[in-house]
PDB file of C-alpha atoms in Angstrom:
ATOM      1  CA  UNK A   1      -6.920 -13.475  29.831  1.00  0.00           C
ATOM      2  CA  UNK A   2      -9.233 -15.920  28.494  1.00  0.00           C
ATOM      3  CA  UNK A   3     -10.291 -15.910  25.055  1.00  0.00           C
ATOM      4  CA  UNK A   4     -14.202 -15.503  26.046  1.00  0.00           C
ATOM      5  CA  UNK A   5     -13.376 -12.996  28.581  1.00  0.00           C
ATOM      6  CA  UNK A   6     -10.982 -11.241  25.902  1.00  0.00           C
ATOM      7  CA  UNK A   7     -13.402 -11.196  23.392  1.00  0.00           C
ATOM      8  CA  UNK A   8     -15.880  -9.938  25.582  1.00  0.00           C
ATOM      9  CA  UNK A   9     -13.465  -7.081  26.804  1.00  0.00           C
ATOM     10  CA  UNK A  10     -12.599  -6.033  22.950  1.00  0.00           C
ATOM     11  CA  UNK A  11     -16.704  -5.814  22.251  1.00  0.00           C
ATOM     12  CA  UNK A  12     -16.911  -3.732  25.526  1.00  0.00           C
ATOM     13  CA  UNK A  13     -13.897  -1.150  24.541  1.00  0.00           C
ATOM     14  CA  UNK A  14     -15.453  -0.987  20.767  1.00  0.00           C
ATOM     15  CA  UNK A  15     -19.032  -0.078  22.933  1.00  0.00           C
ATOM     16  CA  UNK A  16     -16.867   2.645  24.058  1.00  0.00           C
ATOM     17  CA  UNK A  17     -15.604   4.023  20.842  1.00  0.00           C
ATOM     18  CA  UNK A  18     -17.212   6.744  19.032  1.00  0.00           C
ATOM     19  CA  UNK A  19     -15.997   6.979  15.556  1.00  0.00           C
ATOM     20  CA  UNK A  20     -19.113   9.476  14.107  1.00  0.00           C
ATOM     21  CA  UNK A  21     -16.277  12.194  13.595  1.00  0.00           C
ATOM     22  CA  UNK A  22     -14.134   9.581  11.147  1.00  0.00           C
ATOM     23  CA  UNK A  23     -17.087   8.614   9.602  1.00  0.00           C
ATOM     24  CA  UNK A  24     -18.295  12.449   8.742  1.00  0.00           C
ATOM     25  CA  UNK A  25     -14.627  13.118   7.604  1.00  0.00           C
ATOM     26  CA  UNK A  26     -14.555  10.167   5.224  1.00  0.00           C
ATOM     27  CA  UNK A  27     -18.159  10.120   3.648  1.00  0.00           C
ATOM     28  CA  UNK A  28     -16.865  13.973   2.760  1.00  0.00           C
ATOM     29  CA  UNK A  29     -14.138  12.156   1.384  1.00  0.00           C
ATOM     30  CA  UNK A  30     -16.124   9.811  -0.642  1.00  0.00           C
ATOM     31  CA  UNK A  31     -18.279  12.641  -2.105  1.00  0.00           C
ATOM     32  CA  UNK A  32     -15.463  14.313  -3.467  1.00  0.00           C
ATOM     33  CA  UNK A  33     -13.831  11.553  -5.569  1.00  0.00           C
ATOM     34  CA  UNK A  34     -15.348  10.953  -8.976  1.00  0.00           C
ATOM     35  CA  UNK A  35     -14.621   7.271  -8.856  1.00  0.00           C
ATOM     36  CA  UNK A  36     -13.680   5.137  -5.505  1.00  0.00           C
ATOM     37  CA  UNK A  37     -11.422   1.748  -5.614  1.00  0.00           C
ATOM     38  CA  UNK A  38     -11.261  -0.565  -3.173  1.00  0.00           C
ATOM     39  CA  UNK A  39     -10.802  -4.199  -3.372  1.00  0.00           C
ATOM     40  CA  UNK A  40     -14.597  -6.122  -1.946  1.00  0.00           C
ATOM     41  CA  UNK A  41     -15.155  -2.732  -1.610  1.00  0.00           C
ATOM     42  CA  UNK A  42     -19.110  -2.859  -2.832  1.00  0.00           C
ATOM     43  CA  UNK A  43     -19.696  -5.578  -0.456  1.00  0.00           C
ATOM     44  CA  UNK A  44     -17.820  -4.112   2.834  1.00  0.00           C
ATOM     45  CA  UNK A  45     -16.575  -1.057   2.489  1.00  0.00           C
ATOM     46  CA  UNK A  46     -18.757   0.961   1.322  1.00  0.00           C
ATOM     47  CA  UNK A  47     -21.679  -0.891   3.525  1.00  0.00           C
ATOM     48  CA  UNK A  48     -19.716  -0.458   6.491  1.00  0.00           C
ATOM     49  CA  UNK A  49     -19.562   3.252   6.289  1.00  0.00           C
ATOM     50  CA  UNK A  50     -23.090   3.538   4.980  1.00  0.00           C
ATOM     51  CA  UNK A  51     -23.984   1.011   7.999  1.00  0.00           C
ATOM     52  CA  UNK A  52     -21.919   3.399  10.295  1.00  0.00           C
ATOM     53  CA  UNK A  53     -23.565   6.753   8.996  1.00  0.00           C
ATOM     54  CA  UNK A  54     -27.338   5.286   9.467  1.00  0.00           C
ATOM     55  CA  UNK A  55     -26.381   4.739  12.689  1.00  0.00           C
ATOM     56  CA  UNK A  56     -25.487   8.441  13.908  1.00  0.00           C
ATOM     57  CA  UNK A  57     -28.116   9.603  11.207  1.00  0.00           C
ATOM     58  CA  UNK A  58     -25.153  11.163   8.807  1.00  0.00           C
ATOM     59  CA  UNK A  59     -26.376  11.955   4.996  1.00  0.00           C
ATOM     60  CA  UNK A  60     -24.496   9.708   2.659  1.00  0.00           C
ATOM     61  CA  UNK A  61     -25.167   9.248  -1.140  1.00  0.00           C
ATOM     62  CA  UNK A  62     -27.039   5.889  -1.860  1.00  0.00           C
ATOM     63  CA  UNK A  63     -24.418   4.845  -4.839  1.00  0.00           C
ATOM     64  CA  UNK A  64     -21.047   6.156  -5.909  1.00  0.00           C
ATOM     65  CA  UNK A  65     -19.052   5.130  -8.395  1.00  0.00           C
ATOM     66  CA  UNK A  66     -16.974   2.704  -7.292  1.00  0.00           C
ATOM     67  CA  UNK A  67     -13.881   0.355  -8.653  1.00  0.00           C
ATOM     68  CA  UNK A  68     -14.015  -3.263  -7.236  1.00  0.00           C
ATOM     69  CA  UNK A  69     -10.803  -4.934  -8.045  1.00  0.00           C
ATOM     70  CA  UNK A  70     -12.379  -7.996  -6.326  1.00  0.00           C
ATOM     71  CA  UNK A  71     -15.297  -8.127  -9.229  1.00  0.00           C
ATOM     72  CA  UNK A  72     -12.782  -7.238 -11.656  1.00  0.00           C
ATOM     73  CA  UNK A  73     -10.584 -10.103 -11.005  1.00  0.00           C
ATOM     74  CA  UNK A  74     -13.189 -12.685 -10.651  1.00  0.00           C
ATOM     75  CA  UNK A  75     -14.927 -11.071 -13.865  1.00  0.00           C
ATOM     76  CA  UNK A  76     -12.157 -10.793 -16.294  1.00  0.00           C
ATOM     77  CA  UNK A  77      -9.217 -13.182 -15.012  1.00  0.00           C
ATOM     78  CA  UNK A  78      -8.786 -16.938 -13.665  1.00  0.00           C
ATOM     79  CA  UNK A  79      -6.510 -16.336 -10.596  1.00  0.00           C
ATOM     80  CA  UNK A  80      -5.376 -19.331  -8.058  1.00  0.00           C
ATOM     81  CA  UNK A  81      -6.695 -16.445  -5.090  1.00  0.00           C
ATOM     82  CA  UNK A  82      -8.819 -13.479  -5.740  1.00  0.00           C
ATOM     83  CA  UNK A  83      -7.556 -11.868  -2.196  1.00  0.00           C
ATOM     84  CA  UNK A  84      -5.686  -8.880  -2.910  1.00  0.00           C
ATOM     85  CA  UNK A  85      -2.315  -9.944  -1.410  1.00  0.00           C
ATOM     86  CA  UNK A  86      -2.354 -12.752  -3.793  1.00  0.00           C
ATOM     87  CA  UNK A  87      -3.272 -11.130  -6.518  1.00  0.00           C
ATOM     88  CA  UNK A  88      -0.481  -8.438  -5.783  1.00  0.00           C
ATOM     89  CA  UNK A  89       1.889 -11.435  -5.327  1.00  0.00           C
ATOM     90  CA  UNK A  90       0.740 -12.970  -8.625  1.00  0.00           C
ATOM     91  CA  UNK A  91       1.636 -10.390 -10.315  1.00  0.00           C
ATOM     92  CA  UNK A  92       5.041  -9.952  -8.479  1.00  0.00           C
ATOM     93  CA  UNK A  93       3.575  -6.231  -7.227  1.00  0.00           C
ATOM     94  CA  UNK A  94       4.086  -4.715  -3.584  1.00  0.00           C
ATOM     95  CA  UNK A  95       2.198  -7.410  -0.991  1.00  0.00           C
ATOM     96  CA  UNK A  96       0.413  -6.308   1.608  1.00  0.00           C
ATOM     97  CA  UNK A  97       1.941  -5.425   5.127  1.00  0.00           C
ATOM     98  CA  UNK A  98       1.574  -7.502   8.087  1.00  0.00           C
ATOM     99  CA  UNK A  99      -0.796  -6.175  10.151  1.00  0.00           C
ATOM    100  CA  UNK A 100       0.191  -7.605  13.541  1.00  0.00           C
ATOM    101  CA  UNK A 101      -3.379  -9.708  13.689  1.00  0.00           C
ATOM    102  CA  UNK A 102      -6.370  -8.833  16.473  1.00  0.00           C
ATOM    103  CA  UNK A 103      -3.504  -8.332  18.999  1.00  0.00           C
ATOM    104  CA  UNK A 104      -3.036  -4.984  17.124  1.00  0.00           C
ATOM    105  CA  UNK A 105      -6.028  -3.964  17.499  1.00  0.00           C
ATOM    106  CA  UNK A 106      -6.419  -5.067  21.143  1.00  0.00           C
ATOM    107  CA  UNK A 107      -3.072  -2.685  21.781  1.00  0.00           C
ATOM    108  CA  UNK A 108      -4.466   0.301  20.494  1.00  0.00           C
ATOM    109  CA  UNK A 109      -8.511   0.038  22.059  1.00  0.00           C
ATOM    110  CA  UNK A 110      -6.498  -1.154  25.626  1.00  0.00           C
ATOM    111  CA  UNK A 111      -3.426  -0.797  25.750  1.00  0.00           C
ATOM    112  CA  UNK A 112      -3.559   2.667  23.916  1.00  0.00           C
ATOM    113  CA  UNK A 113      -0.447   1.556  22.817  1.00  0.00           C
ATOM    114  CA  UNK A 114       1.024   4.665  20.162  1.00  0.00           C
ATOM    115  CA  UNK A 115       3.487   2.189  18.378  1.00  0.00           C
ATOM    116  CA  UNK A 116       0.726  -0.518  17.629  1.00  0.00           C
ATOM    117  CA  UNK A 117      -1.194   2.734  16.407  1.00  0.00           C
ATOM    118  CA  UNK A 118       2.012   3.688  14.508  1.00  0.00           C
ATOM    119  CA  UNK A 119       2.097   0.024  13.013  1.00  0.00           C
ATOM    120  CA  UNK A 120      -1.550  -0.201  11.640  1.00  0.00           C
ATOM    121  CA  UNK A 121      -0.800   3.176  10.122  1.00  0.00           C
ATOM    122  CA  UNK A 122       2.324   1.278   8.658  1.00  0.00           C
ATOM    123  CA  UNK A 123      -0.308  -1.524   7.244  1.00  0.00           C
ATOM    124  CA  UNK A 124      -2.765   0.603   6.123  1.00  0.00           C
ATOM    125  CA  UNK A 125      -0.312   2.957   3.623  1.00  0.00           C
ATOM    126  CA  UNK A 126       0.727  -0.307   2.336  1.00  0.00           C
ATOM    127  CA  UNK A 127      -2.625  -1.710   1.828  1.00  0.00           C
ATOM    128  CA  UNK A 128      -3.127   1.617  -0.510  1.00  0.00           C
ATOM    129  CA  UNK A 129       0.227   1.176  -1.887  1.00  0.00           C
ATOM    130  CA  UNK A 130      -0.690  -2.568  -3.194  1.00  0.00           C
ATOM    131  CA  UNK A 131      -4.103  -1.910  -4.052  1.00  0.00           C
ATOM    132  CA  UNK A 132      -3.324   1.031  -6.610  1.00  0.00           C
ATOM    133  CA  UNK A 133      -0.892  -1.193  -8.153  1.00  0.00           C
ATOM    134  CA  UNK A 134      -3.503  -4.095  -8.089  1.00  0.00           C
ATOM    135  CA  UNK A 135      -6.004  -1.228 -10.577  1.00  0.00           C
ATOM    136  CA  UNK A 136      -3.263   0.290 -12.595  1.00  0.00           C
ATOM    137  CA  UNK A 137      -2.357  -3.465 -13.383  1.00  0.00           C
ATOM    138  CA  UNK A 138      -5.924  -4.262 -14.421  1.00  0.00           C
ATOM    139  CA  UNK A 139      -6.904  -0.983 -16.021  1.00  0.00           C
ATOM    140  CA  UNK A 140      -6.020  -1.559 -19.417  1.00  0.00           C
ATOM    141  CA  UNK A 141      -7.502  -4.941 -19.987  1.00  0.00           C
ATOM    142  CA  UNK A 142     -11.085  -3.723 -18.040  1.00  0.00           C
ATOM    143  CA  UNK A 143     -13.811  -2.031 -19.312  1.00  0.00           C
ATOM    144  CA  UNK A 144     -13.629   1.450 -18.211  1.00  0.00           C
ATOM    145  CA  UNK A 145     -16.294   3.640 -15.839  1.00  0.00           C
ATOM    146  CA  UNK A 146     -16.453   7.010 -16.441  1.00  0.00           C
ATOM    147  CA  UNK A 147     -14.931   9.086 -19.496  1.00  0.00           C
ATOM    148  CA  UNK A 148     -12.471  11.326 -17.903  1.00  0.00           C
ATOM    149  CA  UNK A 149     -11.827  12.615 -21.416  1.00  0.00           C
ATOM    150  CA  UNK A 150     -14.871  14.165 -21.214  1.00  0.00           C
ATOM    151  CA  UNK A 151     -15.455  15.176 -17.917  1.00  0.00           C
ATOM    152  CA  UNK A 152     -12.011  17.611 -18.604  1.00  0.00           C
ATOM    153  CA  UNK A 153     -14.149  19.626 -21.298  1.00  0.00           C
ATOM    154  CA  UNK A 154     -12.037  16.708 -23.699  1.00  0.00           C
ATOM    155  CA  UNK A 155     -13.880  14.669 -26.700  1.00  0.00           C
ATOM    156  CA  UNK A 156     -15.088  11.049 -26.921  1.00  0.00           C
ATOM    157  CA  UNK A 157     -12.524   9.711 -28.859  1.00  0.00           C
ATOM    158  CA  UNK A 158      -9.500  10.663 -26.402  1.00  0.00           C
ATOM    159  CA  UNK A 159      -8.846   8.182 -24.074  1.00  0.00           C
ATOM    160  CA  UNK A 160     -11.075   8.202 -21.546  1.00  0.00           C
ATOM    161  CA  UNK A 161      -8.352   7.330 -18.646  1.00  0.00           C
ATOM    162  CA  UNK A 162      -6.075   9.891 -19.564  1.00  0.00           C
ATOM    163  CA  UNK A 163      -7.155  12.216 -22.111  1.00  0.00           C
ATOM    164  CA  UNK A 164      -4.557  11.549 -24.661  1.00  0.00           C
ATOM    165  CA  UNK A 165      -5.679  10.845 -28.259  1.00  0.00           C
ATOM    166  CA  UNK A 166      -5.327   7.255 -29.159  1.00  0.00           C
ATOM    167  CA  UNK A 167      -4.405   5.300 -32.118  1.00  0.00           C
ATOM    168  CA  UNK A 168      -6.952   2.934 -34.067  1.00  0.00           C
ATOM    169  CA  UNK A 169      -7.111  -0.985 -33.556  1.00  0.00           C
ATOM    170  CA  UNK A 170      -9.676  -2.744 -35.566  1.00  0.00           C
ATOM    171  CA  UNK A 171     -13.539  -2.188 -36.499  1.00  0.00           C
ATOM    172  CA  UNK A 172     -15.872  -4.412 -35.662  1.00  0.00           C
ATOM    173  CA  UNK A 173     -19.684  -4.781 -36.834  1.00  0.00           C
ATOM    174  CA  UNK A 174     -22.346  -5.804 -34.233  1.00  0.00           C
ATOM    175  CA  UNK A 175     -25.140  -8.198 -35.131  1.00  0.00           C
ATOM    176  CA  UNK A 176     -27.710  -5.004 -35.313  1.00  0.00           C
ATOM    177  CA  UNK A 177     -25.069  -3.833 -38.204  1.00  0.00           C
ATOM    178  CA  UNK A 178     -24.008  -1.287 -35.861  1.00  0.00           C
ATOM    179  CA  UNK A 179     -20.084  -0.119 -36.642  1.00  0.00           C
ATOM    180  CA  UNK A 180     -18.086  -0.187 -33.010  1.00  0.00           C
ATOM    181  CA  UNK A 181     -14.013   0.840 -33.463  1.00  0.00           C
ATOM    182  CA  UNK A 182     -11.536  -0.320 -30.907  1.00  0.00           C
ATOM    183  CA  UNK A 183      -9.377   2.251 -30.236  1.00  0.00           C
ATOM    184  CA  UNK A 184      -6.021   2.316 -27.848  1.00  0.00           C
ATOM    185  CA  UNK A 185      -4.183   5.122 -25.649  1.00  0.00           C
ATOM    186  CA  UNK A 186      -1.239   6.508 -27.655  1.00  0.00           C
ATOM    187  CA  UNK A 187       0.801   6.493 -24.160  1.00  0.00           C
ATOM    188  CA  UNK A 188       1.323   2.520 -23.883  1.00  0.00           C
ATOM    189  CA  UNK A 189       3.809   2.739 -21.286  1.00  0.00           C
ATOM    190  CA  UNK A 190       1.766   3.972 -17.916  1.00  0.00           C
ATOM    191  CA  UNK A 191      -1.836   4.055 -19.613  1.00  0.00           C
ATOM    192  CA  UNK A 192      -2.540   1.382 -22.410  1.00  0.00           C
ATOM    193  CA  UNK A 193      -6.790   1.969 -21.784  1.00  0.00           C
ATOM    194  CA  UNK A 194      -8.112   0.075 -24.746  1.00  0.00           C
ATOM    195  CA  UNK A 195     -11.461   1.595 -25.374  1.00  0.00           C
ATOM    196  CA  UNK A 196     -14.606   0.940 -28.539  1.00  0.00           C
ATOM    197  CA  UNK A 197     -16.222   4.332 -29.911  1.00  0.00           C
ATOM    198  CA  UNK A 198     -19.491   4.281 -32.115  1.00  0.00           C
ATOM    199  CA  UNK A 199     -19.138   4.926 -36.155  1.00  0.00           C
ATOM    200  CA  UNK A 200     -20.122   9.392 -35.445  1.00  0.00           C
ATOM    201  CA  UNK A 201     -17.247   9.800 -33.009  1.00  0.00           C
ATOM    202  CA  UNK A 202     -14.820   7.945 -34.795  1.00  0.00           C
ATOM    203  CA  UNK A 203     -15.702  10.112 -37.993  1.00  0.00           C
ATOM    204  CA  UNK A 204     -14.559  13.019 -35.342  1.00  0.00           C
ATOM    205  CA  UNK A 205     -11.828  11.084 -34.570  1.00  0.00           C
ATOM    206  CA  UNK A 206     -10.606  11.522 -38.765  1.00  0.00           C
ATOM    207  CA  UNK A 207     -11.715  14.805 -38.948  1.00  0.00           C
ATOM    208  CA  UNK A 208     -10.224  16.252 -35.839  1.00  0.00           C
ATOM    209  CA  UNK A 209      -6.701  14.391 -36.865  1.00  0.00           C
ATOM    210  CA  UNK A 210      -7.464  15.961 -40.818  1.00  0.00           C
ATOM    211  CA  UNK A 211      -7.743  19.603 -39.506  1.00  0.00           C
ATOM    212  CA  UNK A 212      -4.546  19.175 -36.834  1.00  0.00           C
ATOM    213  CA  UNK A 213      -2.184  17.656 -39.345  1.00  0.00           C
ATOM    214  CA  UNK A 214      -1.669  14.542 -37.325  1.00  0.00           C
ATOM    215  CA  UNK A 215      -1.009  11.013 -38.974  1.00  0.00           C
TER     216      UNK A 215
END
């Protein structure tokens, strides 16, 4: 087949597709999670399922809160590539999967071919796989979202990834005269969050440690 006519045959058989079911099931998806990663996720991602839901006139919240490992890397690090299987291989984390290229894809609209289906479900838990090791790499060293601490009913000065009371770092004094504390997750193994709390909750902070006995 030629490439034009190919090309033209793969736009045809996507004509024929109707994902508004998938798209339902995963905007429910995205409504229950209290924070969403993804890696150029604000730019595609999440646009192509908003794009997606417009177009079969689904409701679908206008912002979530969302993780973009792409932003974070090109915010906080110098890497030699910013894609996420380079970043993963930078790092000497799980790579991405192979995903077969377009032929995959032209398998399962045509061919309705159940191991090229199989395969792209292959790529896709790996894709997951590399990207959560991709965050948990760059969690500690990024500034974090939402205070999970809190959200659990838990105070301002626990750790605000995990909940765990943390240990003091340094104090620090802004040019306003304002008095910020850096503070750091006691579990430095799998969490490591280093976090800054204003002058009131650290005074908490003393307190709460003064009435609990803990040094």
């Amino acid at each position: 087949m030629g490439r034009r006519k190919r090309r033209a045959s793969f736009r045809l058989g996507l004509n024929k597709q109707c994902d508004k079911q998938l798209v339902k099931k995963f905007i429910k998806v995205l409504d229950k999670a209290d924070e969403i990663v993804a890696h150029n996720g604000d730019r595609f991602d999440i646009k192509w399922i908003r794009t997606r839901a417009v177009f079969h006139n689904l409701q679908m919240k206008y912002t979530y809160n969302s993780i973009d490992t792409l932003k974070l890397c090109k915010k906080y690090l110098t890497l030699p590539s910013n894609k996420l299987s380079e970043v993963a291989k930078y790092f000497n984390l799980q790579n991405k999967r192979d995903a077969g290229g377009i032929q995959t894809w032209i398998d399962i609209i045509f061919g309705k071919s159940r191991k090229a289906l199989d395969h792209m479900h292959y790529y896709c838990d790996g894709d997951v796989e590399t990207l959560e090791q991709v965050y948990n790499k760059l969690r500690p060293y990024v500034l974090h979202k939402i205070n999970y601490a809190v959200l659990r009913g838990g105070e301002k000065f626990e750790c605000p990834s995990c909940g765990k009371l943390p240990h003091y770092k340094t104090t620090y004094t802004t040019a306003a005269g304002t008095v910020q504390h850096y503070m750091q997750c006691s579990d430095r193994k799998e969490c490591r969050t280093t976090f800054k709390i204003n002058n009131k909750t650290y005074m908490d902070y003393l307190q709460f440690k003064m009435r609990n006995n803990i040094k």
